[in-house]
Amino acid sequence: MRLGIISALHEEQQGLVEAMERPYKLIHGMREYWTGKLWEIDAVAVLSRIGKVAAAMTATTLVEKFGVTHILFTGVAGSGDPSVRVGDIVVAESLVQHDMDASPLFPRFEVPLTGLRHFASDRQMALELSHAAQRFLEREFMDAIDAQERAAFALQAPRMHRGLVGSGDQFVSHRERIRALGEALPGLLAVEMEGAAVAQVCFELGIPFGVIRTISDNANENAATDFMRFVKSVAAQYAFHVVRQFCRQARVQASRVSAGT
Ligand code: ADE
């Protein structure tokens, strides 16, 4: 396995780069690609920047230039459903480009000439991410997140959800908009700006991928309030712990495979 790890924001990537063994930086297409070992897994960590084009460009480069075999995307998202709260984790089982609309030529949300509205993430990666997220929330969350920040963001007993994630080139910050998206896309759990673009690239290139998001806001008028504070003091910690656990699990899997058990 050579794991490409894409973060949307600098704060999330920083911890991973610091944890890397023998890190080596390569600049390509205005991005810094950090190669090295992360918890014994061969990895390439990169900041995609924001939006679908930025994410698609990054994912393509990871595969074509860096030869990654799997891609993991970590970041934050707005809630797409009242049952999904700030501080919860969403593991994508499938992803949709919520701003794709080539109707009446093609059905709304369908990516023209693929025949698909929803792009499924890799089942095994989603499963491993769910285990990693669950373990983090149950065993590490209390120590990993400062008490003051837990109180400030009213993080009490955060939960993990699995399901549909919507991506679009839009920071959703109006309650009517998120409500309309939820109505048009049954089962929508979260909205963000990159995941479905990575999903399409990975689908087209035949690369297994997973997307995990920490809910930072309710995609309403308050969405931008304290956004950067949340990313720094909460989401960066979530991403670090979940990726570490994911790599440890991948390491165990790999040694089982080589031992033939
Ligand atoms: N990422 C985090 N919050 C978001 C929102 N409200 N809309 C789009 N992307 C987001």
PDB file of C-alpha atoms and ligand atoms in Angstrom:
ATOM      1  CA  MET A   1       0.000   0.000   0.000  1.00  0.00           C
ATOM      2  CA  ARG A   2       1.120   3.523  -0.788  1.00  0.00           C
ATOM      3  CA  LEU A   3      -1.359   5.834   0.917  1.00  0.00           C
ATOM      4  CA  GLY A   4      -2.112   9.314  -0.393  1.00  0.00           C
ATOM      5  CA  ILE A   5      -3.523  11.499   2.386  1.00  0.00           C
ATOM      6  CA  ILE A   6      -5.234  14.690   1.291  1.00  0.00           C
ATOM      7  CA  SER A   7      -6.109  17.397   3.788  1.00  0.00           C
ATOM      8  CA  ALA A   8      -8.121  20.434   2.808  1.00  0.00           C
ATOM      9  CA  LEU A   9      -6.587  22.722   5.430  1.00  0.00           C
ATOM     10  CA  HIS A  10      -3.048  23.414   6.543  1.00  0.00           C
ATOM     11  CA  GLU A  11      -3.710  22.797  10.248  1.00  0.00           C
ATOM     12  CA  GLU A  12      -4.743  19.225   9.520  1.00  0.00           C
ATOM     13  CA  GLN A  13      -1.740  18.422   7.394  1.00  0.00           C
ATOM     14  CA  GLN A  14       0.806  19.877   9.806  1.00  0.00           C
ATOM     15  CA  GLY A  15       0.506  17.173  12.467  1.00  0.00           C
ATOM     16  CA  LEU A  16       0.894  14.423   9.884  1.00  0.00           C
ATOM     17  CA  VAL A  17       4.010  15.955   8.381  1.00  0.00           C
ATOM     18  CA  GLU A  18       5.522  16.301  11.878  1.00  0.00           C
ATOM     19  CA  ALA A  19       4.783  12.611  12.546  1.00  0.00           C
ATOM     20  CA  MET A  20       6.416  11.471   9.330  1.00  0.00           C
ATOM     21  CA  GLU A  21       9.562   9.369   9.354  1.00  0.00           C
ATOM     22  CA  ARG A  22      12.171  10.547   6.844  1.00  0.00           C
ATOM     23  CA  PRO A  23       9.906  13.233   5.354  1.00  0.00           C
ATOM     24  CA  TYR A  24      10.839  14.484   1.909  1.00  0.00           C
ATOM     25  CA  LYS A  25       9.145  17.460   0.283  1.00  0.00           C
ATOM     26  CA  LEU A  26       8.474  17.669  -3.424  1.00  0.00           C
ATOM     27  CA  ILE A  27       6.761  20.681  -4.972  1.00  0.00           C
ATOM     28  CA  HIS A  28       4.537  20.071  -7.970  1.00  0.00           C
ATOM     29  CA  GLY A  29       1.682  22.113  -9.422  1.00  0.00           C
ATOM     30  CA  MET A  30       1.883  24.690  -6.611  1.00  0.00           C
ATOM     31  CA  ARG A  31       1.478  22.050  -3.911  1.00  0.00           C
ATOM     32  CA  GLU A  32       3.864  20.499  -1.392  1.00  0.00           C
ATOM     33  CA  TYR A  33       3.802  16.705  -1.472  1.00  0.00           C
ATOM     34  CA  TRP A  34       5.394  15.159   1.631  1.00  0.00           C
ATOM     35  CA  THR A  35       6.537  11.592   1.174  1.00  0.00           C
ATOM     36  CA  GLY A  36       7.701   9.336   4.004  1.00  0.00           C
ATOM     37  CA  LYS A  37       6.519   6.718   6.460  1.00  0.00           C
ATOM     38  CA  LEU A  38       3.533   7.287   8.698  1.00  0.00           C
ATOM     39  CA  TRP A  39       3.240   4.636  11.407  1.00  0.00           C
ATOM     40  CA  GLU A  40       5.107   2.247   9.108  1.00  0.00           C
ATOM     41  CA  ILE A  41       2.868   2.921   6.129  1.00  0.00           C
ATOM     42  CA  ASP A  42       4.376   4.349   2.951  1.00  0.00           C
ATOM     43  CA  ALA A  43       2.550   7.677   2.630  1.00  0.00           C
ATOM     44  CA  VAL A  44       2.282  10.905   0.664  1.00  0.00           C
ATOM     45  CA  ALA A  45       0.596  13.803   2.489  1.00  0.00           C
ATOM     46  CA  VAL A  46      -0.627  16.861   0.613  1.00  0.00           C
ATOM     47  CA  LEU A  47      -2.824  19.894   1.067  1.00  0.00           C
ATOM     48  CA  SER A  48      -5.429  20.031  -1.690  1.00  0.00           C
ATOM     49  CA  ARG A  49      -6.597  23.561  -0.967  1.00  0.00           C
ATOM     50  CA  ILE A  50     -10.315  24.152  -1.320  1.00  0.00           C
ATOM     51  CA  GLY A  51     -12.867  23.182  -3.958  1.00  0.00           C
ATOM     52  CA  LYS A  52     -13.545  20.408  -6.448  1.00  0.00           C
ATOM     53  CA  VAL A  53     -10.989  21.376  -9.089  1.00  0.00           C
ATOM     54  CA  ALA A  54      -8.224  21.739  -6.484  1.00  0.00           C
ATOM     55  CA  ALA A  55      -9.112  18.336  -5.040  1.00  0.00           C
ATOM     56  CA  ALA A  56      -9.348  16.627  -8.439  1.00  0.00           C
ATOM     57  CA  MET A  57      -5.974  18.013  -9.484  1.00  0.00           C
ATOM     58  CA  THR A  58      -4.389  16.818  -6.234  1.00  0.00           C
ATOM     59  CA  ALA A  59      -5.898  13.336  -6.388  1.00  0.00           C
ATOM     60  CA  THR A  60      -4.857  12.880 -10.019  1.00  0.00           C
ATOM     61  CA  THR A  61      -1.289  13.965  -9.261  1.00  0.00           C
ATOM     62  CA  LEU A  62      -1.080  11.611  -6.270  1.00  0.00           C
ATOM     63  CA  VAL A  63      -1.955   8.697  -8.523  1.00  0.00           C
ATOM     64  CA  GLU A  64      -0.145   9.638 -11.718  1.00  0.00           C
ATOM     65  CA  LYS A  65       3.039  11.179 -10.343  1.00  0.00           C
ATOM     66  CA  PHE A  66       3.407   9.660  -6.874  1.00  0.00           C
ATOM     67  CA  GLY A  67       1.992   6.210  -7.590  1.00  0.00           C
ATOM     68  CA  VAL A  68      -0.317   6.015  -4.592  1.00  0.00           C
ATOM     69  CA  THR A  69      -2.514   2.911  -4.447  1.00  0.00           C
ATOM     70  CA  HIS A  70      -5.135   4.292  -2.022  1.00  0.00           C
ATOM     71  CA  ILE A  71      -6.400   7.792  -1.203  1.00  0.00           C
ATOM     72  CA  LEU A  72      -7.713   9.059   2.103  1.00  0.00           C
ATOM     73  CA  PHE A  73      -9.307  12.483   2.395  1.00  0.00           C
ATOM     74  CA  THR A  74      -9.674  14.128   5.814  1.00  0.00           C
ATOM     75  CA  GLY A  75     -11.386  17.419   6.525  1.00  0.00           C
ATOM     76  CA  VAL A  76     -14.325  19.257   8.000  1.00  0.00           C
ATOM     77  CA  ALA A  77     -17.904  19.528   6.778  1.00  0.00           C
ATOM     78  CA  GLY A  78     -21.193  21.231   7.483  1.00  0.00           C
ATOM     79  CA  SER A  79     -24.016  19.089   8.847  1.00  0.00           C
ATOM     80  CA  GLY A  80     -26.613  17.993   6.309  1.00  0.00           C
ATOM     81  CA  ASP A  81     -29.058  16.536   8.808  1.00  0.00           C
ATOM     82  CA  PRO A  82     -30.243  17.620  12.272  1.00  0.00           C
ATOM     83  CA  SER A  83     -29.109  14.278  13.754  1.00  0.00           C
ATOM     84  CA  VAL A  84     -25.516  15.070  12.759  1.00  0.00           C
ATOM     85  CA  ARG A  85     -23.989  17.462  15.284  1.00  0.00           C
ATOM     86  CA  VAL A  86     -20.913  19.648  15.507  1.00  0.00           C
ATOM     87  CA  GLY A  87     -18.047  17.401  16.661  1.00  0.00           C
ATOM     88  CA  ASP A  88     -19.546  14.257  15.113  1.00  0.00           C
ATOM     89  CA  ILE A  89     -17.618  12.310  12.477  1.00  0.00           C
ATOM     90  CA  VAL A  90     -19.034  11.346   9.085  1.00  0.00           C
ATOM     91  CA  VAL A  91     -17.463   8.514   7.096  1.00  0.00           C
ATOM     92  CA  ALA A  92     -18.618   8.713   3.484  1.00  0.00           C
ATOM     93  CA  GLU A  93     -20.150   5.572   2.016  1.00  0.00           C
ATOM     94  CA  SER A  94     -21.027   7.470  -1.143  1.00  0.00           C
ATOM     95  CA  LEU A  95     -20.556  10.978  -2.487  1.00  0.00           C
ATOM     96  CA  VAL A  96     -22.479  13.271  -4.802  1.00  0.00           C
ATOM     97  CA  GLN A  97     -21.561  16.549  -6.522  1.00  0.00           C
ATOM     98  CA  HIS A  98     -24.487  18.579  -5.222  1.00  0.00           C
ATOM     99  CA  ASP A  99     -23.896  21.444  -7.648  1.00  0.00           C
ATOM    100  CA  MET A 100     -23.783  19.218 -10.755  1.00  0.00           C
ATOM    101  CA  ASP A 101     -26.824  19.962 -12.918  1.00  0.00           C
ATOM    102  CA  ALA A 102     -26.727  19.269 -16.653  1.00  0.00           C
ATOM    103  CA  SER A 103     -30.516  18.907 -16.821  1.00  0.00           C
ATOM    104  CA  PRO A 104     -32.430  18.530 -19.050  1.00  0.00           C
ATOM    105  CA  LEU A 105     -29.636  16.768 -20.933  1.00  0.00           C
ATOM    106  CA  PHE A 106     -28.901  14.506 -17.973  1.00  0.00           C
ATOM    107  CA  PRO A 107     -30.711  13.973 -14.663  1.00  0.00           C
ATOM    108  CA  ARG A 108     -29.823  16.499 -11.948  1.00  0.00           C
ATOM    109  CA  PHE A 109     -26.692  15.442  -9.975  1.00  0.00           C
ATOM    110  CA  GLU A 110     -25.637  12.872 -12.586  1.00  0.00           C
ATOM    111  CA  VAL A 111     -22.054  13.307 -13.773  1.00  0.00           C
ATOM    112  CA  PRO A 112     -22.506  13.353 -17.542  1.00  0.00           C
ATOM    113  CA  LEU A 113     -21.263  10.279 -19.404  1.00  0.00           C
ATOM    114  CA  THR A 114     -20.575   8.278 -16.249  1.00  0.00           C
ATOM    115  CA  GLY A 115     -24.248   7.417 -15.664  1.00  0.00           C
ATOM    116  CA  LEU A 116     -23.638   8.023 -11.939  1.00  0.00           C
ATOM    117  CA  ARG A 117     -25.021  10.407  -9.336  1.00  0.00           C
ATOM    118  CA  HIS A 118     -23.413   8.696  -6.378  1.00  0.00           C
ATOM    119  CA  PHE A 119     -19.827   7.505  -6.281  1.00  0.00           C
ATOM    120  CA  ALA A 120     -19.277   4.753  -3.709  1.00  0.00           C
ATOM    121  CA  SER A 121     -16.187   4.872  -1.526  1.00  0.00           C
ATOM    122  CA  ASP A 122     -14.141   1.715  -1.029  1.00  0.00           C
ATOM    123  CA  ARG A 123     -16.041  -0.554   1.388  1.00  0.00           C
ATOM    124  CA  GLN A 124     -12.960  -1.826   3.184  1.00  0.00           C
ATOM    125  CA  MET A 125     -11.507   1.649   3.633  1.00  0.00           C
ATOM    126  CA  ALA A 126     -14.850   2.970   4.895  1.00  0.00           C
ATOM    127  CA  LEU A 127     -14.982   0.092   7.360  1.00  0.00           C
ATOM    128  CA  GLU A 128     -11.441   0.701   8.605  1.00  0.00           C
ATOM    129  CA  LEU A 129     -12.141   4.440   8.890  1.00  0.00           C
ATOM    130  CA  SER A 130     -15.308   3.738  10.878  1.00  0.00           C
ATOM    131  CA  HIS A 131     -13.362   1.545  13.309  1.00  0.00           C
ATOM    132  CA  ALA A 132     -10.656   4.174  13.636  1.00  0.00           C
ATOM    133  CA  ALA A 133     -13.221   6.941  14.202  1.00  0.00           C
ATOM    134  CA  GLN A 134     -15.215   4.929  16.720  1.00  0.00           C
ATOM    135  CA  ARG A 135     -12.098   4.049  18.646  1.00  0.00           C
ATOM    136  CA  PHE A 136     -10.983   7.673  18.695  1.00  0.00           C
ATOM    137  CA  LEU A 137     -14.345   8.902  19.976  1.00  0.00           C
ATOM    138  CA  GLU A 138     -14.566   6.220  22.648  1.00  0.00           C
ATOM    139  CA  ARG A 139     -10.985   6.118  23.902  1.00  0.00           C
ATOM    140  CA  GLU A 140      -9.065   9.219  22.907  1.00  0.00           C
ATOM    141  CA  PHE A 141     -11.462  12.109  22.402  1.00  0.00           C
ATOM    142  CA  MET A 142     -11.501  13.277  26.036  1.00  0.00           C
ATOM    143  CA  ASP A 143      -7.707  13.490  26.250  1.00  0.00           C
ATOM    144  CA  ALA A 144      -7.164  14.739  22.715  1.00  0.00           C
ATOM    145  CA  ILE A 145      -9.487  17.750  22.883  1.00  0.00           C
ATOM    146  CA  ASP A 146      -8.888  20.463  25.424  1.00  0.00           C
ATOM    147  CA  ALA A 147     -11.681  20.754  28.041  1.00  0.00           C
ATOM    148  CA  GLN A 148     -12.096  24.458  27.297  1.00  0.00           C
ATOM    149  CA  GLU A 149     -12.585  23.749  23.593  1.00  0.00           C
ATOM    150  CA  ARG A 150     -15.002  20.904  24.313  1.00  0.00           C
ATOM    151  CA  ALA A 151     -17.049  23.337  26.364  1.00  0.00           C
ATOM    152  CA  ALA A 152     -16.777  26.168  23.827  1.00  0.00           C
ATOM    153  CA  PHE A 153     -18.139  23.970  21.024  1.00  0.00           C
ATOM    154  CA  ALA A 154     -20.559  22.045  23.271  1.00  0.00           C
ATOM    155  CA  LEU A 155     -18.965  18.728  22.328  1.00  0.00           C
ATOM    156  CA  GLN A 156     -20.486  16.214  24.695  1.00  0.00           C
ATOM    157  CA  ALA A 157     -20.710  12.690  23.348  1.00  0.00           C
ATOM    158  CA  PRO A 158     -19.786  12.965  19.680  1.00  0.00           C
ATOM    159  CA  ARG A 159     -20.942  10.158  17.397  1.00  0.00           C
ATOM    160  CA  MET A 160     -19.844   8.545  14.157  1.00  0.00           C
ATOM    161  CA  HIS A 161     -22.172   8.339  11.142  1.00  0.00           C
ATOM    162  CA  ARG A 162     -21.827   6.583   7.797  1.00  0.00           C
ATOM    163  CA  GLY A 163     -23.628   7.603   4.629  1.00  0.00           C
ATOM    164  CA  LEU A 164     -23.977  10.180   1.895  1.00  0.00           C
ATOM    165  CA  VAL A 165     -21.705  13.240   1.632  1.00  0.00           C
ATOM    166  CA  GLY A 166     -22.396  16.065  -0.835  1.00  0.00           C
ATOM    167  CA  SER A 167     -19.664  18.232  -2.358  1.00  0.00           C
ATOM    168  CA  GLY A 168     -19.942  21.514  -4.230  1.00  0.00           C
ATOM    169  CA  ASP A 169     -18.007  24.679  -4.937  1.00  0.00           C
ATOM    170  CA  GLN A 170     -19.950  26.527  -2.296  1.00  0.00           C
ATOM    171  CA  PHE A 171     -19.566  27.091   1.433  1.00  0.00           C
ATOM    172  CA  VAL A 172     -23.129  26.414   2.546  1.00  0.00           C
ATOM    173  CA  SER A 173     -24.181  29.087   5.028  1.00  0.00           C
ATOM    174  CA  HIS A 174     -27.937  29.503   4.642  1.00  0.00           C
ATOM    175  CA  ARG A 175     -30.516  27.313   6.302  1.00  0.00           C
ATOM    176  CA  GLU A 176     -32.807  27.360   3.241  1.00  0.00           C
ATOM    177  CA  ARG A 177     -29.965  26.085   1.070  1.00  0.00           C
ATOM    178  CA  ILE A 178     -29.031  23.186   3.344  1.00  0.00           C
ATOM    179  CA  ARG A 179     -32.692  22.296   3.791  1.00  0.00           C
ATOM    180  CA  ALA A 180     -33.233  22.258   0.017  1.00  0.00           C
ATOM    181  CA  LEU A 181     -30.146  20.101  -0.500  1.00  0.00           C
ATOM    182  CA  GLY A 182     -31.344  17.677   2.171  1.00  0.00           C
ATOM    183  CA  GLU A 183     -34.726  17.420   0.449  1.00  0.00           C
ATOM    184  CA  ALA A 184     -33.184  16.873  -2.995  1.00  0.00           C
ATOM    185  CA  LEU A 185     -30.656  14.326  -1.697  1.00  0.00           C
ATOM    186  CA  PRO A 186     -32.274  11.853   0.717  1.00  0.00           C
ATOM    187  CA  GLY A 187     -29.846  10.546   3.318  1.00  0.00           C
ATOM    188  CA  LEU A 188     -27.472  13.519   3.009  1.00  0.00           C
ATOM    189  CA  LEU A 189     -25.331  13.662   6.164  1.00  0.00           C
ATOM    190  CA  ALA A 190     -22.794  16.371   5.402  1.00  0.00           C
ATOM    191  CA  VAL A 191     -21.710  18.984   2.891  1.00  0.00           C
ATOM    192  CA  GLU A 192     -18.166  19.923   1.966  1.00  0.00           C
ATOM    193  CA  MET A 193     -16.227  21.070  -1.089  1.00  0.00           C
ATOM    194  CA  GLU A 194     -13.904  18.290  -2.261  1.00  0.00           C
ATOM    195  CA  GLY A 195     -14.867  14.694  -1.488  1.00  0.00           C
ATOM    196  CA  ALA A 196     -17.031  13.908  -4.520  1.00  0.00           C
ATOM    197  CA  ALA A 197     -14.357  15.284  -6.859  1.00  0.00           C
ATOM    198  CA  VAL A 198     -11.782  12.917  -5.352  1.00  0.00           C
ATOM    199  CA  ALA A 199     -14.416  10.177  -5.651  1.00  0.00           C
ATOM    200  CA  GLN A 200     -14.869  10.770  -9.376  1.00  0.00           C
ATOM    201  CA  VAL A 201     -11.118  10.824 -10.041  1.00  0.00           C
ATOM    202  CA  CYS A 202     -10.621   7.612  -8.044  1.00  0.00           C
ATOM    203  CA  PHE A 203     -13.556   5.957  -9.797  1.00  0.00           C
ATOM    204  CA  GLU A 204     -12.138   6.833 -13.202  1.00  0.00           C
ATOM    205  CA  LEU A 205      -8.598   5.734 -12.297  1.00  0.00           C
ATOM    206  CA  GLY A 206      -9.674   2.607 -10.396  1.00  0.00           C
ATOM    207  CA  ILE A 207      -8.162   3.688  -7.059  1.00  0.00           C
ATOM    208  CA  PRO A 208      -9.779   2.760  -3.706  1.00  0.00           C
ATOM    209  CA  PHE A 209     -10.506   5.832  -1.591  1.00  0.00           C
ATOM    210  CA  GLY A 210     -12.119   6.923   1.658  1.00  0.00           C
ATOM    211  CA  VAL A 211     -13.418  10.269   2.926  1.00  0.00           C
ATOM    212  CA  ILE A 212     -13.777  11.189   6.593  1.00  0.00           C
ATOM    213  CA  ARG A 213     -15.122  14.501   7.838  1.00  0.00           C
ATOM    214  CA  THR A 214     -15.467  16.168  11.219  1.00  0.00           C
ATOM    215  CA  ILE A 215     -18.618  18.266  11.455  1.00  0.00           C
ATOM    216  CA  SER A 216     -17.564  21.866  12.103  1.00  0.00           C
ATOM    217  CA  ASP A 217     -20.876  23.687  11.629  1.00  0.00           C
ATOM    218  CA  ASN A 218     -24.545  23.404  10.762  1.00  0.00           C
ATOM    219  CA  ALA A 219     -24.229  24.877   7.248  1.00  0.00           C
ATOM    220  CA  ASN A 220     -26.368  27.825   8.333  1.00  0.00           C
ATOM    221  CA  GLU A 221     -25.813  31.545   8.986  1.00  0.00           C
ATOM    222  CA  ASN A 222     -23.417  30.734  11.879  1.00  0.00           C
ATOM    223  CA  ALA A 223     -21.274  28.353   9.803  1.00  0.00           C
ATOM    224  CA  ALA A 224     -18.257  30.640   9.560  1.00  0.00           C
ATOM    225  CA  THR A 225     -18.252  31.703  13.230  1.00  0.00           C
ATOM    226  CA  ASP A 226     -15.226  30.244  15.039  1.00  0.00           C
ATOM    227  CA  PHE A 227     -14.486  28.121  11.970  1.00  0.00           C
ATOM    228  CA  MET A 228     -10.699  28.459  12.148  1.00  0.00           C
ATOM    229  CA  ARG A 229     -10.672  27.943  15.912  1.00  0.00           C
ATOM    230  CA  PHE A 230     -12.582  24.695  15.404  1.00  0.00           C
ATOM    231  CA  VAL A 231     -10.175  23.530  12.706  1.00  0.00           C
ATOM    232  CA  LYS A 232      -7.141  24.222  14.908  1.00  0.00           C
ATOM    233  CA  SER A 233      -8.323  22.988  18.264  1.00  0.00           C
ATOM    234  CA  VAL A 234     -10.687  20.182  17.279  1.00  0.00           C
ATOM    235  CA  ALA A 235     -10.578  18.983  13.661  1.00  0.00           C
ATOM    236  CA  ALA A 236      -6.778  18.824  13.393  1.00  0.00           C
ATOM    237  CA  GLN A 237      -6.704  16.572  16.474  1.00  0.00           C
ATOM    238  CA  TYR A 238      -9.469  14.363  15.098  1.00  0.00           C
ATOM    239  CA  ALA A 239      -7.683  13.950  11.753  1.00  0.00           C
ATOM    240  CA  PHE A 240      -4.357  13.125  13.401  1.00  0.00           C
ATOM    241  CA  HIS A 241      -5.754  10.442  15.702  1.00  0.00           C
ATOM    242  CA  VAL A 242      -7.983   8.855  13.067  1.00  0.00           C
ATOM    243  CA  VAL A 243      -5.210   8.713  10.453  1.00  0.00           C
ATOM    244  CA  ARG A 244      -2.799   7.256  13.022  1.00  0.00           C
ATOM    245  CA  GLN A 245      -5.271   4.539  13.958  1.00  0.00           C
ATOM    246  CA  PHE A 246      -6.093   3.892  10.288  1.00  0.00           C
ATOM    247  CA  CYS A 247      -2.376   3.415   9.493  1.00  0.00           C
ATOM    248  CA  ARG A 248      -1.901   1.109  12.486  1.00  0.00           C
ATOM    249  CA  GLN A 249      -4.833  -1.013  11.328  1.00  0.00           C
ATOM    250  CA  ALA A 250      -3.454  -1.065   7.775  1.00  0.00           C
ATOM    251  CA  ARG A 251      -0.094  -2.195   9.168  1.00  0.00           C
ATOM    252  CA  VAL A 252      -1.752  -5.085  11.036  1.00  0.00           C
ATOM    253  CA  GLN A 253      -3.672  -6.058   7.866  1.00  0.00           C
ATOM    254  CA  ALA A 254      -0.482  -6.004   5.812  1.00  0.00           C
ATOM    255  CA  SER A 255       1.401  -8.231   8.247  1.00  0.00           C
ATOM    256  CA  ARG A 256      -1.539 -10.672   8.321  1.00  0.00           C
ATOM    257  CA  VAL A 257      -1.496 -10.842   4.543  1.00  0.00           C
ATOM    258  CA  SER A 258       2.267 -11.447   4.409  1.00  0.00           C
ATOM    259  CA  ALA A 259       1.982 -14.126   7.124  1.00  0.00           C
ATOM    260  CA  GLY A 260      -0.853 -15.737   5.150  1.00  0.00           C
ATOM    261  CA  THR A 261      -3.291 -15.670   8.106  1.00  0.00           C
TER     262      THR A 261
HETATM  263  N1  ADE B   1     -16.859  22.657   5.167  1.00  0.00           N
HETATM  264  C1  ADE B   1     -17.117  22.902   6.443  1.00  0.00           C
HETATM  265  N2  ADE B   1     -18.308  23.518   6.594  1.00  0.00           N
HETATM  266  C2  ADE B   1     -18.807  23.653   5.359  1.00  0.00           C
HETATM  267  C3  ADE B   1     -19.993  24.222   4.842  1.00  0.00           C
HETATM  268  N3  ADE B   1     -20.895  24.777   5.657  1.00  0.00           N
HETATM  269  N4  ADE B   1     -20.181  24.208   3.500  1.00  0.00           N
HETATM  270  C4  ADE B   1     -19.248  23.656   2.691  1.00  0.00           C
HETATM  271  N5  ADE B   1     -18.121  23.130   3.122  1.00  0.00           N
HETATM  272  C5  ADE B   1     -17.896  23.114   4.443  1.00  0.00           C
END
